[in-house]
PDB file of C-alpha atoms in Angstrom:
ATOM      1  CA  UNK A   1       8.251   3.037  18.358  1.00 49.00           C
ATOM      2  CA  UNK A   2       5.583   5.780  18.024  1.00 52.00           C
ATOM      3  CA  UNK A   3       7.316   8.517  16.202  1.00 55.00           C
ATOM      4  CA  UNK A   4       6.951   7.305  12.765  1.00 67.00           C
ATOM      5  CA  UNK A   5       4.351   9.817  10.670  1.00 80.00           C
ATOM      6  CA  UNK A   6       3.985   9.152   7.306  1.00 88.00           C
ATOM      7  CA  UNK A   7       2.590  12.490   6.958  1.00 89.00           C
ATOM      8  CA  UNK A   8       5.906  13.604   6.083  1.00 90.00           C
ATOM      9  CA  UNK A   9       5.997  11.121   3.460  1.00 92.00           C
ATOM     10  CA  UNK A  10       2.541  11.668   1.656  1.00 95.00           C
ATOM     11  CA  UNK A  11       2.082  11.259  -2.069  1.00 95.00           C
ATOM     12  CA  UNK A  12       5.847  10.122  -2.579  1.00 95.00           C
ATOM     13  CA  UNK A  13       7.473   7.221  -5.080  1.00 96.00           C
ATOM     14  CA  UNK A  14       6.592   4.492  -2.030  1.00 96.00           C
ATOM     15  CA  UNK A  15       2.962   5.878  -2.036  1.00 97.00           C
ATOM     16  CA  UNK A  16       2.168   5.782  -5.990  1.00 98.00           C
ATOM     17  CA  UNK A  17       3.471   1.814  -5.904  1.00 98.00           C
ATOM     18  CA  UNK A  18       1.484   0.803  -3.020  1.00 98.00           C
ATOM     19  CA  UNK A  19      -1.464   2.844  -4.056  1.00 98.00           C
ATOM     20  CA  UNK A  20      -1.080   2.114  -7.502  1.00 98.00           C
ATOM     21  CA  UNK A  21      -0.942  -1.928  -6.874  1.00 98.00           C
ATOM     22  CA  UNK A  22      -3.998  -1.181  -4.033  1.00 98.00           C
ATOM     23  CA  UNK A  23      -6.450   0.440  -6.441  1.00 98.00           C
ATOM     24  CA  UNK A  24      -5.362  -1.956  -9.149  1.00 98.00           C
ATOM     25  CA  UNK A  25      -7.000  -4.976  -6.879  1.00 98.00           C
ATOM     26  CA  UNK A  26      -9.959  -3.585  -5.495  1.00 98.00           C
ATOM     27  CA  UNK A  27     -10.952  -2.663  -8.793  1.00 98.00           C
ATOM     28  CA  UNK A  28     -10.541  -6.389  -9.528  1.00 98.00           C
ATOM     29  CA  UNK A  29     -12.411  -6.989  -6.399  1.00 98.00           C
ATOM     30  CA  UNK A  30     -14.760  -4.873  -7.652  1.00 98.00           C
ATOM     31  CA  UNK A  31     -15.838  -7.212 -10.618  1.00 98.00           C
ATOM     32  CA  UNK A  32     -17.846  -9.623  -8.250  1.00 97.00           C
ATOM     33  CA  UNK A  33     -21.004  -9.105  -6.958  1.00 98.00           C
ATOM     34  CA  UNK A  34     -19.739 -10.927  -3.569  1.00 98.00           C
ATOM     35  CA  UNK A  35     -18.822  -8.728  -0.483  1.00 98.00           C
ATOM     36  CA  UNK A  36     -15.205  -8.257   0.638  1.00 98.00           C
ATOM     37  CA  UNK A  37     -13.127  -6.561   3.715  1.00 98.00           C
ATOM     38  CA  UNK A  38     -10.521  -3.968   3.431  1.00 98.00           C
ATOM     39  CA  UNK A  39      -8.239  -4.795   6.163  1.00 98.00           C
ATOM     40  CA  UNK A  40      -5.415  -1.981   6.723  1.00 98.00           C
ATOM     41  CA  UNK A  41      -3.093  -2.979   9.772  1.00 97.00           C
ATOM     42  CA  UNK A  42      -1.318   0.411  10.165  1.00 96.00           C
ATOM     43  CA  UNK A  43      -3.620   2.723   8.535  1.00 97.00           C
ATOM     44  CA  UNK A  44      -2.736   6.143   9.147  1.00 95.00           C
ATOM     45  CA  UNK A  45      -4.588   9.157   9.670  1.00 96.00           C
ATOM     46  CA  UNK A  46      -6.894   8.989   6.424  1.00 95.00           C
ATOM     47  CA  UNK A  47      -5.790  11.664   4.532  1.00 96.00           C
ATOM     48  CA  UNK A  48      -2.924  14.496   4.494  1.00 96.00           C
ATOM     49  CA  UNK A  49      -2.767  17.895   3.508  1.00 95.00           C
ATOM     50  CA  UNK A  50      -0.221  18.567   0.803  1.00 94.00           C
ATOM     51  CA  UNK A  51      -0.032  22.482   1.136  1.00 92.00           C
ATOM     52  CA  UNK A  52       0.346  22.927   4.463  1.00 93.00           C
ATOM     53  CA  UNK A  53       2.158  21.138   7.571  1.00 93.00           C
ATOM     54  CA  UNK A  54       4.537  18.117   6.918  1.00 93.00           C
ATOM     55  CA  UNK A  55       3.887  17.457   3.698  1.00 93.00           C
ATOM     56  CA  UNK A  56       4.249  21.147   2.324  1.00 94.00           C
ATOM     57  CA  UNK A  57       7.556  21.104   4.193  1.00 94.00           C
ATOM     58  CA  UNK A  58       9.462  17.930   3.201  1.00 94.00           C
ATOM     59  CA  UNK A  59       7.357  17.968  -0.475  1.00 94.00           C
ATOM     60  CA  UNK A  60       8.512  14.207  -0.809  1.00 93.00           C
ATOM     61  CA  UNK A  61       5.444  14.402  -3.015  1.00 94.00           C
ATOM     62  CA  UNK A  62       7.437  16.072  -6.214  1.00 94.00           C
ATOM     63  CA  UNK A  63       9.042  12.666  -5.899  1.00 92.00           C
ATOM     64  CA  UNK A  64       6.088  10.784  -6.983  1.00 95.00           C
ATOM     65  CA  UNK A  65       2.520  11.888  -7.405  1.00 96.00           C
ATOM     66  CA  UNK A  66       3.646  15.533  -8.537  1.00 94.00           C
ATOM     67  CA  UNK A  67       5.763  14.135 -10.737  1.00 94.00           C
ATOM     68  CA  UNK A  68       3.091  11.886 -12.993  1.00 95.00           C
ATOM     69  CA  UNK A  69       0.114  14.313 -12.531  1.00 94.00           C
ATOM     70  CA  UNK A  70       0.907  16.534 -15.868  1.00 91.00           C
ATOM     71  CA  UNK A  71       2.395  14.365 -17.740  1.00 93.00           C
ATOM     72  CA  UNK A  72       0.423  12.726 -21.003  1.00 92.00           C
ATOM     73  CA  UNK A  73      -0.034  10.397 -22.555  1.00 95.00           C
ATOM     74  CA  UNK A  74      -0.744   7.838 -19.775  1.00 95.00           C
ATOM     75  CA  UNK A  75      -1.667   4.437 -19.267  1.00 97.00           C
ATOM     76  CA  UNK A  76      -4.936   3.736 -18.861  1.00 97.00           C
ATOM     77  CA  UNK A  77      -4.361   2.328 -15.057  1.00 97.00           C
ATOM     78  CA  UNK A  78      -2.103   5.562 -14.637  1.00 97.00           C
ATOM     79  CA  UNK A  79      -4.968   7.727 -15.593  1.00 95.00           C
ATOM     80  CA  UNK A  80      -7.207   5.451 -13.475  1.00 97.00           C
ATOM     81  CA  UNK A  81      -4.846   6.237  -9.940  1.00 97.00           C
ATOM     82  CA  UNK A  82      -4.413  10.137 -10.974  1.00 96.00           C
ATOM     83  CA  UNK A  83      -8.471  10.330 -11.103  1.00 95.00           C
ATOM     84  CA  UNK A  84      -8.908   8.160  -7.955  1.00 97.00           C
ATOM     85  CA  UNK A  85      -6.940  10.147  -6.149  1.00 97.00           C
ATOM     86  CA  UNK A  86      -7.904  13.686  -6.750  1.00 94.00           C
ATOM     87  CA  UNK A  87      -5.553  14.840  -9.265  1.00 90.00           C
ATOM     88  CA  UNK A  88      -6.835  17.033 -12.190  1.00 73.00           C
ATOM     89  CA  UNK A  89      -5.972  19.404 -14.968  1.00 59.00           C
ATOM     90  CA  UNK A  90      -2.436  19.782 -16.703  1.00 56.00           C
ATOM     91  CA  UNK A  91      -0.358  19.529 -13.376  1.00 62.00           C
ATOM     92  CA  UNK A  92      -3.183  19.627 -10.861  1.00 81.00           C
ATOM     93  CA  UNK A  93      -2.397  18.100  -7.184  1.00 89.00           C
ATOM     94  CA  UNK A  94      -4.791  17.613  -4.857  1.00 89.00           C
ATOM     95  CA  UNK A  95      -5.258  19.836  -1.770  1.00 90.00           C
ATOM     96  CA  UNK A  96      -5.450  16.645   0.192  1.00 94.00           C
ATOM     97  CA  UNK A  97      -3.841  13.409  -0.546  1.00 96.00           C
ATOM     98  CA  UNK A  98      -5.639  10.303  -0.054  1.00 97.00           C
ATOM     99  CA  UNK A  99      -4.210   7.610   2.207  1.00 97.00           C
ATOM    100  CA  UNK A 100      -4.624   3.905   1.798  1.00 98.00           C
ATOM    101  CA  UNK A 101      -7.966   3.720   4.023  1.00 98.00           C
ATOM    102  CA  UNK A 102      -9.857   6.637   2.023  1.00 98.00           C
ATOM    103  CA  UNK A 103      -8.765   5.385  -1.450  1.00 98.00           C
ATOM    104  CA  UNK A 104     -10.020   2.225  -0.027  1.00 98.00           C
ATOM    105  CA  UNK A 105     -13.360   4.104   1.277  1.00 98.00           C
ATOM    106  CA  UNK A 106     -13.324   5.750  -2.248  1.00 98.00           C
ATOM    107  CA  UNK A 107     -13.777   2.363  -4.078  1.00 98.00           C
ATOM    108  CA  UNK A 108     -15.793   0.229  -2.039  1.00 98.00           C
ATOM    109  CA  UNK A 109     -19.119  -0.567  -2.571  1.00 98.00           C
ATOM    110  CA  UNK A 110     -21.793  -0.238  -0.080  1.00 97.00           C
ATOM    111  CA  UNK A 111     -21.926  -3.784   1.296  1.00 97.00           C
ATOM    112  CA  UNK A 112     -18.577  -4.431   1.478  1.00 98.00           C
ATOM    113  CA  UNK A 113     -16.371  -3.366   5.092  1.00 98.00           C
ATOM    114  CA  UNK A 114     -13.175  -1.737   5.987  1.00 98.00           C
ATOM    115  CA  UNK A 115     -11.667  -2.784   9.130  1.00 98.00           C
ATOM    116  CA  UNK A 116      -8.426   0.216  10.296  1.00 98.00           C
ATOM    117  CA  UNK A 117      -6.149  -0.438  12.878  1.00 98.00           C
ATOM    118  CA  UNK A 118      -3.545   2.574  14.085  1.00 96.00           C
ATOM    119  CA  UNK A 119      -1.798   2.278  17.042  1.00 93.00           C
ATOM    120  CA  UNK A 120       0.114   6.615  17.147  1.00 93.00           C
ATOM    121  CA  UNK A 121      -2.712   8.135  19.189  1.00 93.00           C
ATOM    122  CA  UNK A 122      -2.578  11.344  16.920  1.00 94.00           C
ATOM    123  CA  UNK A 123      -3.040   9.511  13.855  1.00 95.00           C
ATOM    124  CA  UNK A 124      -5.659   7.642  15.610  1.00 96.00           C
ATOM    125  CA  UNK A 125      -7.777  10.580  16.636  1.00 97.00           C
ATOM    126  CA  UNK A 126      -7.124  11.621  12.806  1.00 96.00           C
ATOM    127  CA  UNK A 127      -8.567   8.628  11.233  1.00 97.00           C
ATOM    128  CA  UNK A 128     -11.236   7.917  13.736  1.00 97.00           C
ATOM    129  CA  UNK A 129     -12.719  11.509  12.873  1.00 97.00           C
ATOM    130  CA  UNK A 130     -11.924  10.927   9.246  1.00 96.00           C
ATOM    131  CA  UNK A 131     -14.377   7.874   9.460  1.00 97.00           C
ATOM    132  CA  UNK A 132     -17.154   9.328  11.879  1.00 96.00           C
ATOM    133  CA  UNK A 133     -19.355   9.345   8.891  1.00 92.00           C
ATOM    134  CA  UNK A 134     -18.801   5.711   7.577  1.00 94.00           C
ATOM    135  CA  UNK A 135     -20.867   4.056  10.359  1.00 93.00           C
ATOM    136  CA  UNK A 136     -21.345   0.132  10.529  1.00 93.00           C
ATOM    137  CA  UNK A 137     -19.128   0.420   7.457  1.00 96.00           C
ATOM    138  CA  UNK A 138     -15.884   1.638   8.807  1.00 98.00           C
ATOM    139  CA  UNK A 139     -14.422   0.065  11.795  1.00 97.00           C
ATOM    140  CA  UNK A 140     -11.720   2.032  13.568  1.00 98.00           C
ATOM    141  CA  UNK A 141      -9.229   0.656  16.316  1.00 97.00           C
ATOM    142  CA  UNK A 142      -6.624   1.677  18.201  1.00 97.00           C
ATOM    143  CA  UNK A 143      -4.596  -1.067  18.277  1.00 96.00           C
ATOM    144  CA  UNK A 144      -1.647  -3.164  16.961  1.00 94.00           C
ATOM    145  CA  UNK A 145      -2.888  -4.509  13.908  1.00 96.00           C
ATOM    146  CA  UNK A 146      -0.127  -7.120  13.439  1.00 96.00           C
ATOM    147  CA  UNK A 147      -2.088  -8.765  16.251  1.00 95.00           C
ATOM    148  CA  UNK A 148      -5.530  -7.627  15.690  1.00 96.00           C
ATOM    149  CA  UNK A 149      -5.616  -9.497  12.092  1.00 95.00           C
ATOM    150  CA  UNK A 150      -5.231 -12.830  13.402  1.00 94.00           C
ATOM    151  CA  UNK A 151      -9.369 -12.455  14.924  1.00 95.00           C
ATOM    152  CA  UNK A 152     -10.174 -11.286  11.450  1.00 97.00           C
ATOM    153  CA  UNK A 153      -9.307 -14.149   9.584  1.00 98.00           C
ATOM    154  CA  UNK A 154     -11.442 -15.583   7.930  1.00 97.00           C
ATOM    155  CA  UNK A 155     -13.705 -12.865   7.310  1.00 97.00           C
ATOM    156  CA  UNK A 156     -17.217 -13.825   7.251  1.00 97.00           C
ATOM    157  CA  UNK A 157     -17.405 -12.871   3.483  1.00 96.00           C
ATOM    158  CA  UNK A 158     -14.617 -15.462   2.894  1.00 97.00           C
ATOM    159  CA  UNK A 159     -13.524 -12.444   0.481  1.00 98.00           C
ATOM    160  CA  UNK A 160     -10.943  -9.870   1.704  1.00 98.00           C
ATOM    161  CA  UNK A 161      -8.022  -7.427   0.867  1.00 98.00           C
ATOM    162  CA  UNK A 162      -5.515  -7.178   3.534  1.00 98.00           C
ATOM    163  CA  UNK A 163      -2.650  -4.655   3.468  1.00 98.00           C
ATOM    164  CA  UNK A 164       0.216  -4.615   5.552  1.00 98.00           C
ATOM    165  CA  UNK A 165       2.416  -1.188   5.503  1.00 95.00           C
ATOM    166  CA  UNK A 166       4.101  -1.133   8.555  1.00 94.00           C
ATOM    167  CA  UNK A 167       6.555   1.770   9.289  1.00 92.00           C
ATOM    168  CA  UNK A 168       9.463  -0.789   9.614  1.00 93.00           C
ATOM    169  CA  UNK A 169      10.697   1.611  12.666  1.00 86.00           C
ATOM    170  CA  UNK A 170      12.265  -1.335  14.533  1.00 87.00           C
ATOM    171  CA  UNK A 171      13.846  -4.344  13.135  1.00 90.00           C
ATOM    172  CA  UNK A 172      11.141  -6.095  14.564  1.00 94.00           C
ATOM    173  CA  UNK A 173       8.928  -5.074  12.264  1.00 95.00           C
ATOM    174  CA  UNK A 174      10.334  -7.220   9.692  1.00 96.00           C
ATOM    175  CA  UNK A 175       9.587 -10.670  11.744  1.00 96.00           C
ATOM    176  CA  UNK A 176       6.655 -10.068  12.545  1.00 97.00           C
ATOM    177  CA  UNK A 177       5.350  -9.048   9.303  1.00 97.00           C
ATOM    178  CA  UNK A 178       6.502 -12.586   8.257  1.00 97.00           C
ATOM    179  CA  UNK A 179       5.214 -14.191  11.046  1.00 97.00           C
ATOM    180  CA  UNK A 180       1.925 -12.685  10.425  1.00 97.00           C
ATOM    181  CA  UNK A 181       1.880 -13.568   7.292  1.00 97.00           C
ATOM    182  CA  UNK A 182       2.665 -17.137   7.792  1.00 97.00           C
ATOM    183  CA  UNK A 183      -0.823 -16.966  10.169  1.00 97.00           C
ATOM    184  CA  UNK A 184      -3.029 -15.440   8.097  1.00 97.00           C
ATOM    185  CA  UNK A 185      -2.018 -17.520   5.030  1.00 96.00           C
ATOM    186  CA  UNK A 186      -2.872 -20.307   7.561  1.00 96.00           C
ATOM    187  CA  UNK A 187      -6.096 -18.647   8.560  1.00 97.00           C
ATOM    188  CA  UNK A 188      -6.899 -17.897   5.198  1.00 97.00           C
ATOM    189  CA  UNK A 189      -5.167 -19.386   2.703  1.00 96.00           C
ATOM    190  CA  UNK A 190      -6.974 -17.704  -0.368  1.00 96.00           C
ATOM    191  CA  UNK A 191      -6.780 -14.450   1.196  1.00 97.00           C
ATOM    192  CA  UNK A 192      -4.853 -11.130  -1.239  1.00 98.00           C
ATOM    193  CA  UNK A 193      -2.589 -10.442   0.961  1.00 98.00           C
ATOM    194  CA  UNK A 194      -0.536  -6.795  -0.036  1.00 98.00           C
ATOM    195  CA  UNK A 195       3.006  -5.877   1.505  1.00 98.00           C
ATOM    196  CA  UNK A 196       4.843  -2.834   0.984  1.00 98.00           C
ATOM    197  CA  UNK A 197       8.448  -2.511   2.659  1.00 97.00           C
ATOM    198  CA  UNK A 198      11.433   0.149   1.639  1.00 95.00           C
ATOM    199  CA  UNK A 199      14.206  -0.705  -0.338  1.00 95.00           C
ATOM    200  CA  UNK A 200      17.129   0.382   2.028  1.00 93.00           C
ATOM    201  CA  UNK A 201      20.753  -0.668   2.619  1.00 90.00           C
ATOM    202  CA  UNK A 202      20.094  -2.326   5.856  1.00 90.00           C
ATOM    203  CA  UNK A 203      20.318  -6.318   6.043  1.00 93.00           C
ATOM    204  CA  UNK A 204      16.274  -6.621   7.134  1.00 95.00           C
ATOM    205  CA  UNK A 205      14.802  -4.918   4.266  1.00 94.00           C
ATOM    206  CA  UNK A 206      17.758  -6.602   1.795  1.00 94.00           C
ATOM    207  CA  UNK A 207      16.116 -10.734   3.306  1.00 96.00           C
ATOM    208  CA  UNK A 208      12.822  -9.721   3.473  1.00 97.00           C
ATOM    209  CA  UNK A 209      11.850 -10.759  -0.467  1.00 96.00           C
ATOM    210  CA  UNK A 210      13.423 -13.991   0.041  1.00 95.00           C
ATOM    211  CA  UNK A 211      11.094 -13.943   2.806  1.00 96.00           C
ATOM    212  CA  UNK A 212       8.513 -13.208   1.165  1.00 97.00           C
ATOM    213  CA  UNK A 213       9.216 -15.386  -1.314  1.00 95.00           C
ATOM    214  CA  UNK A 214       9.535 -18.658   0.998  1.00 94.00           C
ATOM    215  CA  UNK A 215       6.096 -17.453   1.950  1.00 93.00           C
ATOM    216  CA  UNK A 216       4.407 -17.372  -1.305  1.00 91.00           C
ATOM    217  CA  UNK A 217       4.913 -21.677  -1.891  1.00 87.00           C
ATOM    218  CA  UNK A 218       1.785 -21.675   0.491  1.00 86.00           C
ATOM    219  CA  UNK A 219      -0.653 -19.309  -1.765  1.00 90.00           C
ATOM    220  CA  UNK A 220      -1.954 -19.927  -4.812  1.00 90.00           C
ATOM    221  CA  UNK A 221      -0.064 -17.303  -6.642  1.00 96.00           C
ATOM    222  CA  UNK A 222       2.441 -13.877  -5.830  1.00 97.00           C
ATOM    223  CA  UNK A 223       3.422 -11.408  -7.582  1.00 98.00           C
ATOM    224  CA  UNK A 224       6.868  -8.945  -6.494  1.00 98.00           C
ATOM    225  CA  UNK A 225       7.151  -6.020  -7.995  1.00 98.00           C
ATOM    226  CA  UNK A 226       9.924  -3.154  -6.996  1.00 98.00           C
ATOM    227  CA  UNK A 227      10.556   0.731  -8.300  1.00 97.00           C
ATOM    228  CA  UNK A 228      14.190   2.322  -7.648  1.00 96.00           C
ATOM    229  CA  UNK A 229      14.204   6.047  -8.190  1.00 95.00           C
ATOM    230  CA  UNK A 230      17.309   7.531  -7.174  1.00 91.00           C
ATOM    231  CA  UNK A 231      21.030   5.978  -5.567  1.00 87.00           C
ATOM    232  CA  UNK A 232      21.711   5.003  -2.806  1.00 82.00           C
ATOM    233  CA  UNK A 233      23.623   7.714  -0.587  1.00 77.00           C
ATOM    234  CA  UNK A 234      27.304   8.429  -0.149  1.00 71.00           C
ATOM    235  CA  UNK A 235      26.911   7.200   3.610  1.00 74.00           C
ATOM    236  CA  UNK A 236      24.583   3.861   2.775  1.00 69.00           C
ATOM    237  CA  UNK A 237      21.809   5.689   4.099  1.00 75.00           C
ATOM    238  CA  UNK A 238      18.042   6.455   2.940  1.00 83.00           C
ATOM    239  CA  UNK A 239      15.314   4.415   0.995  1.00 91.00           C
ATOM    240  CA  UNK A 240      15.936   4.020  -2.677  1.00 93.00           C
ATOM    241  CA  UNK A 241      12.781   2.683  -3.743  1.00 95.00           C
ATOM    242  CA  UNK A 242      10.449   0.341  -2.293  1.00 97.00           C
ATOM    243  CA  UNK A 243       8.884  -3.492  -3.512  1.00 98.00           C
ATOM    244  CA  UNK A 244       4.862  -4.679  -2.764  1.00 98.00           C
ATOM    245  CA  UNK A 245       4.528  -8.251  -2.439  1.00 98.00           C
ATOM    246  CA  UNK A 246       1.148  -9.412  -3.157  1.00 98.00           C
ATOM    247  CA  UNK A 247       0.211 -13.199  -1.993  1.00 98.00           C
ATOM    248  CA  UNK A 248      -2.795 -14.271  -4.003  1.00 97.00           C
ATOM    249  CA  UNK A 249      -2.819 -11.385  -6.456  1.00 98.00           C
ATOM    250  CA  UNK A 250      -5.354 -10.877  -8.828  1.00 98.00           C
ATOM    251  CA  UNK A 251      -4.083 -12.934 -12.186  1.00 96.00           C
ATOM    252  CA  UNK A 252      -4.393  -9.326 -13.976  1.00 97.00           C
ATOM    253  CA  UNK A 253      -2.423  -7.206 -11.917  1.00 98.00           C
ATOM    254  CA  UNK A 254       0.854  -8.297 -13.545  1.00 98.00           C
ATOM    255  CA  UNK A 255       0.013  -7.596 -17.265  1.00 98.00           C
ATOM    256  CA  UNK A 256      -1.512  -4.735 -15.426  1.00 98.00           C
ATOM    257  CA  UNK A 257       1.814  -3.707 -13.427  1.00 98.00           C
ATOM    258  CA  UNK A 258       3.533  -4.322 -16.634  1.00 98.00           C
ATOM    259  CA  UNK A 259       1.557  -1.387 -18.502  1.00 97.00           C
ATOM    260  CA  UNK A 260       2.667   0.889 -15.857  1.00 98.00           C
ATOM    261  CA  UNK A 261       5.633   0.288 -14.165  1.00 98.00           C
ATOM    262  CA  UNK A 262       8.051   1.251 -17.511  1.00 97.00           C
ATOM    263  CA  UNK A 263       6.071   4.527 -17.817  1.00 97.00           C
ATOM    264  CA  UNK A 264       6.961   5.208 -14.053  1.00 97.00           C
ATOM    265  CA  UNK A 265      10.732   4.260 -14.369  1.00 96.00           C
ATOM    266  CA  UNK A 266      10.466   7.016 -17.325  1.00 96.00           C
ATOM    267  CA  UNK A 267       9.233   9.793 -15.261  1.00 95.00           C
ATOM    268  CA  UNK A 268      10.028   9.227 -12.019  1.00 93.00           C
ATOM    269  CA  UNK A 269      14.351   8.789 -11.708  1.00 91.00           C
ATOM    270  CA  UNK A 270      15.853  10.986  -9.145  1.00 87.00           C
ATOM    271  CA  UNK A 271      19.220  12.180 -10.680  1.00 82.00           C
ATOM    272  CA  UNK A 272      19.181   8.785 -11.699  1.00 85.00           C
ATOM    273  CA  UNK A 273      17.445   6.739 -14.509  1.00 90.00           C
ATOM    274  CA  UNK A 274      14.370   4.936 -12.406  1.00 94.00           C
ATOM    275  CA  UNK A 275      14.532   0.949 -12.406  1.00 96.00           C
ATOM    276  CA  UNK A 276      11.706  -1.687 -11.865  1.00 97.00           C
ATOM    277  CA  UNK A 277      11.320  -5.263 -11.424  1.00 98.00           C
ATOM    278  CA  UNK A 278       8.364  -7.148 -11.823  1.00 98.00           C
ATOM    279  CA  UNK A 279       8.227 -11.130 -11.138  1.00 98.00           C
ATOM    280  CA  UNK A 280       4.917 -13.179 -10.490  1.00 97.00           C
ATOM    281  CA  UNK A 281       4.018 -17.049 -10.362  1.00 95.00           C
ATOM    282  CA  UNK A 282       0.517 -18.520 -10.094  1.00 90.00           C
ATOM    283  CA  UNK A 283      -0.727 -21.927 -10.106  1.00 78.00           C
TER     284      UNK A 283
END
C-alpha cells in the first residue's frame, strides 16, 4: 500500500487540474482578511525534481505542464498557475516542480496554517525537511490522513481548504474517501472540500462521481470538473484523464474553470483531441 510515488508522475495532465483548481481557491481564500487552514491528507514529498530521478525518466510532465509553458496567448488564470509555479520564458520549466503543499506554502499568508499528513516514510522524511523552515506554520505528520482529518474539523479559524489526493492504490481508497467525506461535511459543513481521483476503466473510479455527487446534496454548493487527454488503451488499461470534485467551491471557480479548461483541451490531447466537462450547482 506504500509503493505509490507520485514522483514519477510530477507536473503531468492530473497535476495541472488539481493544481490549477487548488491555486484557483486559495487565491479566493485569499480575498478575506480572516485566517484559514490548508489541510493536505496525502501530501507528498513537497517538491520534485524534473531533470533528474523519476521525473526526468518517465517525463509524464511533457503531458501537462511542459506542454502549456510556451504556449501564448493564455488565460489570465493560465498565466496565473505557470507564474505560481515556477515556469518562465518562451518554454521555460522549472528545475523543481512544486507539489500541492509548497504551492500551498507559496500562497498563504502569514497567519494562516498548513496542516500535511504523509504516511510513505521516504516521502515523509522529504516533506518534513522541505518544511523545517515553516515553523508554528507548517505542521508535518506521519500519518494516515484519511483519519487524522476527522480531529481537524472544525478548524479553529472556522475557515479551511482541505484536499484529498489519495493515490487510489487499493480499492479501498475509494470508500473511504467517501466516507471521509461524509464526516467532515458533518464536522464542517461549510468547509471547501477538493477531490482529485483518475479517470480509469476500472468500476471504482467509473461510481465514484455519482458518489460524489450523492455527497454534494449536503454542501452548499459543488462543482465537477474532468480533463480527458488521450484513449483509453487497447487492453482497458491506464488513466485517461482525471475529474476534481470540489464541495463548497468558491462561486467563481466555475466561470473561472470555464476560461481555462477549453484552452487546455486545445493544447493538451494525446494523439487524441483533449475533452472536458465542467458541471457545478450552488444554492
Amino acid at each position: 500500500m506504500l509503493s505509490y510515488r507520485h514522483a514519477y508522475h510530477a507536473g503531468n495532465h492530473a497535476d495541472v487540474l488539481k493544481h490549477l483548481t487548488l491555486m484557483l481557491t486559495l487565491d479566493y481564500f485569499n480575498q478575506k482578511p480572516a485566517p484559514y487552514w490548508y489541510i493536505d491528507t496525502h501530501a507528498g514529498p513537497g517538491s520534485y525534481r524534473l531533470d533528474q530521478g523519476p521525473a526526468a525518466r518517465t517525463r509524464e510532465f511533457d503531458t501537462g505542464v511542459g506542454k502549456i509553458a510556451g504556449v501564448k496567448p493564455r488565460p489570465k488564470s493560465i498565466q496565473r498557475f505557470l507564474d505560481v509555479v515556477g515556469c518562465a520564458g518562451k518554454d521555460g520549466l522549472p528545475p523543481v516542480y512544486p507539489g500541492s503543499p509548497e504551492i500551498a506554502q507559496r500562497l498563504v499568508r502569514s497567519d494562516d496554517r498548513l496542516r500535511l499528513f504523509e504516511l510513505h516514510p521516504t516521502d515523509f522524511d522529504a516533506l518534513n525537511k522541505h518544511f523545517a523552515h515553516a515553523g508554528k506554520q507548517a505542521q508535518v505528520s506521519k500519518t494516515d490522513g484519511f483519519a487524522a482529518i476527522k480531529a481537524l474539523l472544525p478548524p479553529p479559524t472556522r475557515r479551511a481548504v482541505v484536499l484529498i489526493d489519495p493515490p487510489y492504490e487499493v480499492k479501498q481508497d475509494y470508500d473511504t474517501l467517501v466516507a471521509t467525506l461524509e464526516d467532515g461535511l458533518k464536522r464542517f459543513p461549510t468547509g471547501c472540500f477538493l477531490v482529485w481521483y483518475p479517470i480509469l476503466a476500472r468500476p471504482e473510479s467509473r461510481r465514484l462521481p455519482k458518489k460524489l455527487l450523492k455527497l454534494g446534496a449536503a454542501a452548499r454548493g459543488w462543482l465537477h470538473a474532468t480533463l480527458e487527454v488521450s484513449a483509453p488503451a487497447a487492453d482497458g488499461l491506464g488513466m485517461t484523464g482525471s475529474g476534481m470534485f470540489v464541495l463548497n467551491p468558491p462561486w467563481v471557480l466555475a466561470d473561472q474553470l470555464a476560461e481555462a479548461l477549453p484552452w487546455l483541451t486545445q493544447h493538451m490531447g494525446e494523439g487524441v483531441p483533449a475533452r472536458y466537462q465542467l458541471d457545478s450547482h450552488s444554492e
